[in-house]
Tab-separated table of C-alpha atoms in Angstrom:
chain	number	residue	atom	x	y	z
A	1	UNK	CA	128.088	-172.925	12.125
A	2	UNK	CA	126.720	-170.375	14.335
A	3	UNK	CA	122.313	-169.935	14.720
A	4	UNK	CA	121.238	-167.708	13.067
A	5	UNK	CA	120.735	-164.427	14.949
A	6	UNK	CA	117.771	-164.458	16.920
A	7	UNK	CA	117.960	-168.324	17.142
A	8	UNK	CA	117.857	-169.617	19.926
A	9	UNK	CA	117.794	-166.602	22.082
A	10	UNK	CA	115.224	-166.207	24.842
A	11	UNK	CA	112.409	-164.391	24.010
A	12	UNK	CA	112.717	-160.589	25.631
A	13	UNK	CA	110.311	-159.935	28.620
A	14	UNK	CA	107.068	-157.823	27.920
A	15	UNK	CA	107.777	-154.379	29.353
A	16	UNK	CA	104.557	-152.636	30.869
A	17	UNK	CA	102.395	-151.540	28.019
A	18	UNK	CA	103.050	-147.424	27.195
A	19	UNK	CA	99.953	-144.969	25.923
A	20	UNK	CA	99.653	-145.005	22.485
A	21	UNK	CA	101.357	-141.417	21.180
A	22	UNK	CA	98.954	-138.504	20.786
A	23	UNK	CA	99.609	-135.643	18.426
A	24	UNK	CA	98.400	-132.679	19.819
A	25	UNK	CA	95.011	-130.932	18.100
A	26	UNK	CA	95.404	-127.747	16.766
A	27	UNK	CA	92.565	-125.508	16.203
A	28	UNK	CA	92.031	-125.115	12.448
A	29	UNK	CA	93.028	-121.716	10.732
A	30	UNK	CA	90.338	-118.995	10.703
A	31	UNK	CA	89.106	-118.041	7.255
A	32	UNK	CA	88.017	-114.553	6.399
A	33	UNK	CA	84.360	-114.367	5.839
A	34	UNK	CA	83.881	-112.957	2.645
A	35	UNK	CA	81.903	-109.522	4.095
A	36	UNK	CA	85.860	-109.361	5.640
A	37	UNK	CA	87.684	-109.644	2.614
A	38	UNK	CA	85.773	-107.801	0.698
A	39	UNK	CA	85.755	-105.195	3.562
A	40	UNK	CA	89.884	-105.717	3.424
A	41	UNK	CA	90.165	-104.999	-0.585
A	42	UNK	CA	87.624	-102.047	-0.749
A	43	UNK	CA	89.461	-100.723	2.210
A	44	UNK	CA	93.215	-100.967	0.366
A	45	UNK	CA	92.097	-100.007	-2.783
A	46	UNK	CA	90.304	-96.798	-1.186
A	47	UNK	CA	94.007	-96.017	0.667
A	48	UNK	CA	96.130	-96.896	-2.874
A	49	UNK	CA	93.330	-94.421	-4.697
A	50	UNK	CA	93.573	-91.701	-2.353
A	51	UNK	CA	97.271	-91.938	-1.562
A	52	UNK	CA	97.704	-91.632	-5.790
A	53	UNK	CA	95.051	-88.552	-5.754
A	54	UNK	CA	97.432	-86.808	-3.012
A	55	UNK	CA	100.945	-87.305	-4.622
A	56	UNK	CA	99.176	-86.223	-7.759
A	57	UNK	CA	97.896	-82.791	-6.560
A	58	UNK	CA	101.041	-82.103	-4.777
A	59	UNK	CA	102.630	-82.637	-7.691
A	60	UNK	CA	100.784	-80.766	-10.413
A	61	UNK	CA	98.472	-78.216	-8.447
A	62	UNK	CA	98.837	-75.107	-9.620
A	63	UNK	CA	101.594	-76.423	-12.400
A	64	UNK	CA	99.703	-78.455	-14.593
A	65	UNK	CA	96.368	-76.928	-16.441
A	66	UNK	CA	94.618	-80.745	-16.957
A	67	UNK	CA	94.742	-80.929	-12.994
A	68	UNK	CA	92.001	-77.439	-12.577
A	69	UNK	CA	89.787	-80.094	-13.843
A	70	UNK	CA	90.271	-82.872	-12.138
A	71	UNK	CA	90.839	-81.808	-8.696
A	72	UNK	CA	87.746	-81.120	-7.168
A	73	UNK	CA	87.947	-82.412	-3.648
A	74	UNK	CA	87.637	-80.248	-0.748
A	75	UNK	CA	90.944	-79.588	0.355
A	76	UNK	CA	90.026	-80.488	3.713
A	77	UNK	CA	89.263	-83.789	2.556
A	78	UNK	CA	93.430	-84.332	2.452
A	79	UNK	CA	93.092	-84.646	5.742
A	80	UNK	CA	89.895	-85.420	7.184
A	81	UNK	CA	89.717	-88.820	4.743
A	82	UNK	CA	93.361	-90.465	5.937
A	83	UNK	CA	92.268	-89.950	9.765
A	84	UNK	CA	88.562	-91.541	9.229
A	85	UNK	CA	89.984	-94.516	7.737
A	86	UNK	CA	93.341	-95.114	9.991
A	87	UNK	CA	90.689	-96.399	13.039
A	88	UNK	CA	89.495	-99.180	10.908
A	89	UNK	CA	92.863	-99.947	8.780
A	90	UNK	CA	94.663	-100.772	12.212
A	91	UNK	CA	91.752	-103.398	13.119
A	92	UNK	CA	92.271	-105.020	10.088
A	93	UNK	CA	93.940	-108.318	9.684
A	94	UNK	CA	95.086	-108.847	6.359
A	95	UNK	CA	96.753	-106.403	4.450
A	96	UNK	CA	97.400	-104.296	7.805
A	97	UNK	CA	100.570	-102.559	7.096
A	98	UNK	CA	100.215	-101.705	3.434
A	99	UNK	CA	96.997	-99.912	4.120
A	100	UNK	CA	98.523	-97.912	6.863
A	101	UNK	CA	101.379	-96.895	5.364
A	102	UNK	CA	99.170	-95.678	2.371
A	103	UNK	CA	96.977	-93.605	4.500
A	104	UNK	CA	100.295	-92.179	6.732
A	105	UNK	CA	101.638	-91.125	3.381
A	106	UNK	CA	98.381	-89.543	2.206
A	107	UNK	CA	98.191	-87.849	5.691
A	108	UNK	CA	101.004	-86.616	5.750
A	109	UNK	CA	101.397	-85.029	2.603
A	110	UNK	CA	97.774	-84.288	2.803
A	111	UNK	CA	98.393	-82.098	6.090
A	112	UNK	CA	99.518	-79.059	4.008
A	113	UNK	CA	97.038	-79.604	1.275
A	114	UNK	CA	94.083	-79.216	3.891
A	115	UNK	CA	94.395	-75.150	4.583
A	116	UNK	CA	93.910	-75.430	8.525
A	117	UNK	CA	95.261	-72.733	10.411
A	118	UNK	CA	95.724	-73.935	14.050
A	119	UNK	CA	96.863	-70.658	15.255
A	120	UNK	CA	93.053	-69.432	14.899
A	121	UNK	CA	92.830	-72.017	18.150
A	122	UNK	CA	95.955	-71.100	20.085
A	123	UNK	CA	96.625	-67.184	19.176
A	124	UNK	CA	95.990	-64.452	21.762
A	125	UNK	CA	93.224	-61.661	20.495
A	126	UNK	CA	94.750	-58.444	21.768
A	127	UNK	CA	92.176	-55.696	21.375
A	128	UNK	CA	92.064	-54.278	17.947
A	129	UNK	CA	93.679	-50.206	18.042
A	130	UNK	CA	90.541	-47.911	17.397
A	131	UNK	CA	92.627	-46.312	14.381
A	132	UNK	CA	92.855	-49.307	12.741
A	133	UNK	CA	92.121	-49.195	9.264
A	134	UNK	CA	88.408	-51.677	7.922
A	135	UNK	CA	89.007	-53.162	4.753
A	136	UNK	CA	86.106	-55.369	3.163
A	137	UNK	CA	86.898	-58.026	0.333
A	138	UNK	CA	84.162	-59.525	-1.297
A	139	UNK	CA	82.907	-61.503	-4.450
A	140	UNK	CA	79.150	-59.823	-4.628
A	141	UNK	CA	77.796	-62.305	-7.189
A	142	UNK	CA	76.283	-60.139	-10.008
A	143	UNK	CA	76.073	-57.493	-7.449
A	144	UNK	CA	72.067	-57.080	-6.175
A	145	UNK	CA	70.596	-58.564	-9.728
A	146	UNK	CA	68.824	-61.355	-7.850
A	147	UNK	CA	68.439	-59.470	-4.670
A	148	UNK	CA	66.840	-56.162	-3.213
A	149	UNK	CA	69.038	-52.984	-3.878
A	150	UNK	CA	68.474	-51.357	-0.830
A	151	UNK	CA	69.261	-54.475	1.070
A	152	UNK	CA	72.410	-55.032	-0.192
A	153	UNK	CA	73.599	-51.579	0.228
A	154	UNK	CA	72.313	-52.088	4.179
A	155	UNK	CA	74.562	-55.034	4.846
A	156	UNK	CA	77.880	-53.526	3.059
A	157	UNK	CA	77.264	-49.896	4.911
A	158	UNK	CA	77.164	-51.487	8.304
A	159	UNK	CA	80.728	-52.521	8.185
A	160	UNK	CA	81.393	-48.729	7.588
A	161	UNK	CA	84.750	-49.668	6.044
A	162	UNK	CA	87.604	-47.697	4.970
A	163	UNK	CA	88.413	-49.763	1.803
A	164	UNK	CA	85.939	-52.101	0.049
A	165	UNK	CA	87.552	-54.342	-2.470
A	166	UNK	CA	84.202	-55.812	-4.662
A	167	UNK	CA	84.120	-58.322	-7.421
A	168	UNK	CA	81.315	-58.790	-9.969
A	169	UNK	CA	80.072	-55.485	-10.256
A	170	UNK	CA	78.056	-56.564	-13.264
A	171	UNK	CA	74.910	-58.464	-14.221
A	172	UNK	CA	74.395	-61.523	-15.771
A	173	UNK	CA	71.784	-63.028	-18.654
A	174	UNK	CA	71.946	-66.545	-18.746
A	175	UNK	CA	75.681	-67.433	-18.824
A	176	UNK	CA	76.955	-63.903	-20.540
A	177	UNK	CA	78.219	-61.225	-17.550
A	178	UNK	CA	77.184	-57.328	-18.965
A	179	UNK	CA	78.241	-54.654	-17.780
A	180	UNK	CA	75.809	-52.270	-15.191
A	181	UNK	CA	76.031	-48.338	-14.260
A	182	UNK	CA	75.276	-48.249	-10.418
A	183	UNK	CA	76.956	-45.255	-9.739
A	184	UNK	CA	74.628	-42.663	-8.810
A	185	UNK	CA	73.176	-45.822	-6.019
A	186	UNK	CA	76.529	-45.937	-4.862
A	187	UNK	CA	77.080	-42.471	-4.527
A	188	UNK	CA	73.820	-41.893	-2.493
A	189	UNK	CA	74.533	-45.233	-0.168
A	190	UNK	CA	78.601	-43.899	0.129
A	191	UNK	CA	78.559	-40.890	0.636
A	192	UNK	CA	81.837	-39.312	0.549
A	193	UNK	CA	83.861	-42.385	-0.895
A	194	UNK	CA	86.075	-41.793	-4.001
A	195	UNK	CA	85.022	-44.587	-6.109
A	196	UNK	CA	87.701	-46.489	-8.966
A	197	UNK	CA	86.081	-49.230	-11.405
A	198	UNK	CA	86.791	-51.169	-14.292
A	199	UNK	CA	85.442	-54.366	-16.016
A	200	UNK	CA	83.561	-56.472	-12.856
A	201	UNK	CA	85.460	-54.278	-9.966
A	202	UNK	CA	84.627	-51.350	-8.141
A	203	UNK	CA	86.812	-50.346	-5.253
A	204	UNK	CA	85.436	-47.499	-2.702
A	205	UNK	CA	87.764	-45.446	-0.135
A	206	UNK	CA	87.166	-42.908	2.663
A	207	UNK	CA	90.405	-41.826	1.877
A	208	UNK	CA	92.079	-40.145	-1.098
A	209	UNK	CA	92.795	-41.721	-4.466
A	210	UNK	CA	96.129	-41.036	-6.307
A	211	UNK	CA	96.058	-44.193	-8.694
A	212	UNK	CA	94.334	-45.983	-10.598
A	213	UNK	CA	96.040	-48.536	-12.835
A	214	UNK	CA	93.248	-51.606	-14.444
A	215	UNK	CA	96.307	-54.646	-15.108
A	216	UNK	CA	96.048	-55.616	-18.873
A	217	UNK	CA	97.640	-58.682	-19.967
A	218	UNK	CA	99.458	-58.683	-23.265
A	219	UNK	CA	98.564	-61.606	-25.866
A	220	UNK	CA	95.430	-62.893	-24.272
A	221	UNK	CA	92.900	-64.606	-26.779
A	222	UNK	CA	89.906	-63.272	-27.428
A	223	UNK	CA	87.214	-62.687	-25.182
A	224	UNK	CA	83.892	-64.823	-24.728
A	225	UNK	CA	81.279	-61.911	-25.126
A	226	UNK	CA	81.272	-58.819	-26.321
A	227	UNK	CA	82.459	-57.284	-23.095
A	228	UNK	CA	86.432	-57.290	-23.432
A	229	UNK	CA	86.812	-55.510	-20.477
A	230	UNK	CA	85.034	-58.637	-18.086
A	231	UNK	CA	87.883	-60.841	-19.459
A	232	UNK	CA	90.914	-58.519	-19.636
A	233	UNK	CA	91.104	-56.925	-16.568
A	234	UNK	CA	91.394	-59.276	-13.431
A	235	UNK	CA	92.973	-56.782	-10.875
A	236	UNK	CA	92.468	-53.246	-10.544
A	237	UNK	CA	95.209	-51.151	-8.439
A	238	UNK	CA	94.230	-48.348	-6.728
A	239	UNK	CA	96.594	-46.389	-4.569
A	240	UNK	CA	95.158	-44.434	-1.348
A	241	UNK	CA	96.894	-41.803	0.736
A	242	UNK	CA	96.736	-42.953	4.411
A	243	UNK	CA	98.520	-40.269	7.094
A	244	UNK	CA	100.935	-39.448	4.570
A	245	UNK	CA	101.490	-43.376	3.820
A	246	UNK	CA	100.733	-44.509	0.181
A	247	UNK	CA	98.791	-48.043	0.602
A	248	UNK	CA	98.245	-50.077	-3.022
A	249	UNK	CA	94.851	-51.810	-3.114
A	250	UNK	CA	94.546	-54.717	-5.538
A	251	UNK	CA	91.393	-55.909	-6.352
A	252	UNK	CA	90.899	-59.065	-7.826
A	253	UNK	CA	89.042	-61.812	-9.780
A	254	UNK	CA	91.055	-64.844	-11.255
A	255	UNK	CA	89.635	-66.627	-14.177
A	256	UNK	CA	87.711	-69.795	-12.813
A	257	UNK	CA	89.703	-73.146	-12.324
A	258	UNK	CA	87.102	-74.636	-14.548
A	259	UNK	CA	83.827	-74.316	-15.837
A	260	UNK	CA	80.976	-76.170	-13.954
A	261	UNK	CA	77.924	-75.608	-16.115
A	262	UNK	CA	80.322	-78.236	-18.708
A	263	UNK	CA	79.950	-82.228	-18.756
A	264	UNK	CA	83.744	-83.322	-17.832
A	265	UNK	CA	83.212	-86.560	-19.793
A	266	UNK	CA	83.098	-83.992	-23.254
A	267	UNK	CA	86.148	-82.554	-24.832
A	268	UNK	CA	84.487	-79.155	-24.684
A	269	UNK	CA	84.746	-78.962	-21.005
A	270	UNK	CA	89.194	-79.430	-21.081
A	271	UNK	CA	89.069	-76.935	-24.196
A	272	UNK	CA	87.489	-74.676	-21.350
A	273	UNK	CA	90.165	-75.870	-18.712
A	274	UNK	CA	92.867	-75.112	-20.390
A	275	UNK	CA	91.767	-71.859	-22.157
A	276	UNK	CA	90.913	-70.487	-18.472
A	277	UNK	CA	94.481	-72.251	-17.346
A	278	UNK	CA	96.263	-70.259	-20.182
A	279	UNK	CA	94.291	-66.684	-19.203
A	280	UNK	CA	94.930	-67.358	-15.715
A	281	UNK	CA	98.915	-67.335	-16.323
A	282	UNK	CA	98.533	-64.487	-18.245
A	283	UNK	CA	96.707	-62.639	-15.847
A	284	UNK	CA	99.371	-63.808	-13.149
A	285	UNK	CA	102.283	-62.766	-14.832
A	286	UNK	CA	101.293	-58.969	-15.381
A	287	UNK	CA	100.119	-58.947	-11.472
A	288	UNK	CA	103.684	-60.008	-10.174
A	289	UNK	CA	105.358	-58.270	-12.729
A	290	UNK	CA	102.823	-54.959	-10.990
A	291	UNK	CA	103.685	-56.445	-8.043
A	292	UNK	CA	107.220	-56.615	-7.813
A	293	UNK	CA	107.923	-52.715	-9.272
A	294	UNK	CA	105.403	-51.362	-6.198
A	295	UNK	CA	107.510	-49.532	-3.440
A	296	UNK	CA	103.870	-49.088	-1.285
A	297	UNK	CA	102.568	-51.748	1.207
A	298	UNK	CA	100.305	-53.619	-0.173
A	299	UNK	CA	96.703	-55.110	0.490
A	300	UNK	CA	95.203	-57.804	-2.501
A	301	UNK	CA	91.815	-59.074	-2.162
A	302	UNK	CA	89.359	-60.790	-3.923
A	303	UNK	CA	88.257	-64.201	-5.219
A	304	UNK	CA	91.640	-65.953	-6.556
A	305	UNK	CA	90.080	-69.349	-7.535
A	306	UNK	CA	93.345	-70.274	-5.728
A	307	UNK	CA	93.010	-73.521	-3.923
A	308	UNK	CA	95.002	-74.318	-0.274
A	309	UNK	CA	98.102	-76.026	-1.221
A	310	UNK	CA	98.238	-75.318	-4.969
A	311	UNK	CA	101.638	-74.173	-6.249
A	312	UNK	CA	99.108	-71.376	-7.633
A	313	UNK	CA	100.218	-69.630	-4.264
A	314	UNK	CA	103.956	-68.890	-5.590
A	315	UNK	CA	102.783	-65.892	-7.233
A	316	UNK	CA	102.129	-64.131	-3.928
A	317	UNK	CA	105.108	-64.753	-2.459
A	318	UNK	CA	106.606	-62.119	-0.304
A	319	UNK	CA	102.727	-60.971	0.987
A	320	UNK	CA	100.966	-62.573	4.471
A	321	UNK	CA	98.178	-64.900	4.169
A	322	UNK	CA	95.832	-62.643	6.593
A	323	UNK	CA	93.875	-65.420	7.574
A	324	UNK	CA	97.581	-66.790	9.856
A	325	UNK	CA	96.222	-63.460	11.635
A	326	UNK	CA	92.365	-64.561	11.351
A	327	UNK	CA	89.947	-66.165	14.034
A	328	UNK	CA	88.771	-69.278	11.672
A	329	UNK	CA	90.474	-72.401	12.010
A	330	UNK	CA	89.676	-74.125	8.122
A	331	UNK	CA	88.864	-70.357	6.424
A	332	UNK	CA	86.442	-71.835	4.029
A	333	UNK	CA	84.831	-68.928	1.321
A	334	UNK	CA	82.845	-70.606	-1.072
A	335	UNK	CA	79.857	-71.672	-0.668
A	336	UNK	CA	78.440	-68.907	1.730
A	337	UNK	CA	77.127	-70.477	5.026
A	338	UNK	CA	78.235	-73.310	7.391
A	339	UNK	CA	78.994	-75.666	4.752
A	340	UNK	CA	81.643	-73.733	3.278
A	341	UNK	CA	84.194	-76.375	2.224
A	342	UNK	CA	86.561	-74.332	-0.536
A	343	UNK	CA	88.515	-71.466	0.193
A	344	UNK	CA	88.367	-69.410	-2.828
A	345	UNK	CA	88.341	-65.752	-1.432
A	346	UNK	CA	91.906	-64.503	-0.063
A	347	UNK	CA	93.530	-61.780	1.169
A	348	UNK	CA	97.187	-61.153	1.435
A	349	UNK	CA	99.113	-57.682	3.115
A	350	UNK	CA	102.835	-56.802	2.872
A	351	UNK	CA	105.205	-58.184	5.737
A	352	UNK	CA	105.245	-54.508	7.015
A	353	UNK	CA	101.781	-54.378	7.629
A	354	UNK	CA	100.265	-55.212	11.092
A	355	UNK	CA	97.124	-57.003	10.590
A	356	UNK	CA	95.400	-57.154	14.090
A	357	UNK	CA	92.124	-59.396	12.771
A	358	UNK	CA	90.533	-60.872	9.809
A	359	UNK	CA	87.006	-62.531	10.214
A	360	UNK	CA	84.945	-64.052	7.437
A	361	UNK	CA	81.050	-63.203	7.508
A	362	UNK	CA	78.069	-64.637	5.814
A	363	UNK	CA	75.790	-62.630	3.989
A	364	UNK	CA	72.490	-62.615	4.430
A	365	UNK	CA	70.681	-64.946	2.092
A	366	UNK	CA	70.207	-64.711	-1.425
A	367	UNK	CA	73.232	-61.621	-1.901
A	368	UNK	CA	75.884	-63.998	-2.382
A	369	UNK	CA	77.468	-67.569	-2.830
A	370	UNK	CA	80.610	-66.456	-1.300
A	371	UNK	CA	81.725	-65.294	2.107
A	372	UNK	CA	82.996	-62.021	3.008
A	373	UNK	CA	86.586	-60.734	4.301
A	374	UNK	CA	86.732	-58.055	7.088
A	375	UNK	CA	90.362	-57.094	7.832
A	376	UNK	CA	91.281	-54.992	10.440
A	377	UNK	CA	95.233	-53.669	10.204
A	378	UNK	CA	97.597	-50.941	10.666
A	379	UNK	CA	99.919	-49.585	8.181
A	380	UNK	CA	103.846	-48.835	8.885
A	381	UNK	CA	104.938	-45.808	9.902
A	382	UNK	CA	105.738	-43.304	7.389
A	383	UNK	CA	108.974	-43.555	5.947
A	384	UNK	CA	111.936	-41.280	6.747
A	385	UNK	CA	112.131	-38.186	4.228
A	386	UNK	CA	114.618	-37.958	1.917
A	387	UNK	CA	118.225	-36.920	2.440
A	388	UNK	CA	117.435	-32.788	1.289
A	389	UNK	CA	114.410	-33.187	3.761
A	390	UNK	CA	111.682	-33.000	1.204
A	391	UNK	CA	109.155	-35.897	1.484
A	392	UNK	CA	108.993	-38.639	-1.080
A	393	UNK	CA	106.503	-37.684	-3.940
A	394	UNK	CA	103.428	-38.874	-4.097
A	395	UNK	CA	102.129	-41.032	-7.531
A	396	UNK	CA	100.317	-38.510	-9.229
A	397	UNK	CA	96.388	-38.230	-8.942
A	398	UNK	CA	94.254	-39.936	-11.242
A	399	UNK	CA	90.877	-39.032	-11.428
A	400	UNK	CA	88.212	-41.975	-11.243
């Protein structure tokens, strides 16, 4: 029988004694202070919130009527928020990637929400032609009612304009617009000047009128106040004979986006919304419709309550944005002064027109909460006459 094993065998010899293993110490994972990930969260959820707000306005600006009451950022916001926030999303640890990609997508959809016009920066200013027609654009603000008469006639006669394009010829008491008879005022400060009005507009030219045509909606609901005319006409055409050139002049005033002197927690104020969303279209319609049968070059002015970016913008198709030609880089109109932030007042020309400048000016204080257009173009050449050799006829002459 053999031993057992181990039996029997000499014991083994003790080897020299070997260090105990040592697992090497790892330093322990950070944790977030709470000021961090609270900082983290607010920081996301601010990115989520704001990419949401921009897919939403490009999506129903200007196509959905519930959005004129909701939208109420600046537009340059769409752009100015995403680039504050990317310096301290990329320093954050958590959460990193998400919040950048929000704010990338916000910026860049954002970018043509915003209403910058970098060629203000970069453009060369060739000196203006000393022919070149001065049109004026501008949303008065119940005219001189809470200002001195004689001061406001000052500031418009020192642009000595060809063309002045004026909104809110009227008054106001309390939160009702009536009508006002300046005339015989205007005719002393202008003299000269063929004068066209209707409703809140009054357009004034050096040069001679040969149409006047106040655009009149079909189907519109029934006005506010007793003054139909303040809510059923929101452009007034006038045609002027320049050099032999027939230039159409449309004066304008869009029904508000929304009302501001409503509580937007109450139903009243979206009954208000959409009511001014469905006059608006109306209103709209009958311009392109005006629009599209004109054969003249065309100059529209006036305070659009269009925002940058809005699909709003579709309906002047075919005309120039003046302010591509203009020397302001974010052409801000509302409110007057360096804090403009919306750009409420525009101007648009036909393709054939050369518009050498448009600057916006501030008004003194106290005439006005918005900013004034100045344009400075040329029109085409006149057209070739007809194949017997008589010129093209003229629209006829209406008197103002």
């Amino acid at each position: 029988m053999s031993a057992p094993a181990g039996v029997g065998r000499p014991a083994p010899e003790p080897g020299p004694l070997s260090a105990p293993a040592i697992t090497p110490l790892t330093a322990p994972p950070t944790v977030p202070s709470r000021r961090t990930r609270v900082a983290t969260t607010l920081l996301f959820t601010l990115a989520a919130l704001w990419a949401l707000n921009t897919v939403l306005r490009t999506v129903f600006s200007g196509r959905w009527w519930l959005w004129n009451g909701i939208d109420l950022a600046p537009p340059l916001a769409y752009l100015a928020l995403p680039l504050i926030l990317l310096l301290p999303a990329a320093l954050l640890r958590r959460r990193r990637r998400p919040t950048l990609l929000l704010l990338v997508l916000a910026l860049v959809l954002g970018a043509g929400q915003a209403g910058l016009h970098p060629g203000a920066l970069l453009r060369d200013r060739p000196p203006v032609p000393t022919d070149a027609l001065r049109v004026v654009s501008w949303n008065t603000f119940f005219w001189h009612q809470d200002s001195d008469p004689e001061r406001f006639y000052t500031y418009l006669r020192g642009y000595e304009a060809d063309v002045y394009l004026l909104q809110e010829y009227q008054n106001a008491r309390g939160d009702r617009p009536i009508p006002i008879d300046d005339l015989a005022r205007i005719r002393a400060a202008f003299p000269g000047y063929r004068i066209a009005t209707e409703g809140g507009f009054i357009t004034l030219s050096r040069h001679p009128v040969t149409l006047i045509r106040a655009l009149r909606p079909a189907g519109l609901p029934a006005p506010d106040t007793d003054w139909p005319d303040y809510w059923d006409v929101r452009a007034l055409r006038t045609d002027v004979s320049i050099g032999g050139r027939t230039l159409s002049l449309y004066n304008t005033h869009l029904p508000d986006l929304l009302n501001v002197d409503r509580n937007p927690l109450t139903p009243a104020y979206y009954h208000a919304v959409g009511e001014h969303a469905h006059r608006r279209l109306l209103h709209l319609r009958e311009l392109r419709t005006d629009l599209d049968a004109n054969t003249h070059p065309v100059v529209l002015g006036g305070d659009l309550n269009v925002l940058p970016g809005s699909e709003d913008l579709r309906w002047f198709r075919g005309l120039r944005d003046t302010a591509d030609s203009g020397t302001d880089l974010y052409p801000a109109t509302f409110p007057a002064g360096p804090a403009a932030l919306w750009r409420l007042d525009w101007t648009f020309a036909s393709p054939s027109i050369d518009i050498h400048r448009q600057s916006l000016d501030d008004p003194p204080a106290g005439l006005s909460t918005h900013r004034l257009i100045h344009l400075r173009l040329s029109l085409p050449p006149s057209p070739a006459p007809a194949d017997d050799g008589r010129p093209a006829p003229e629209d006829p002459k209406v008197q103002p």
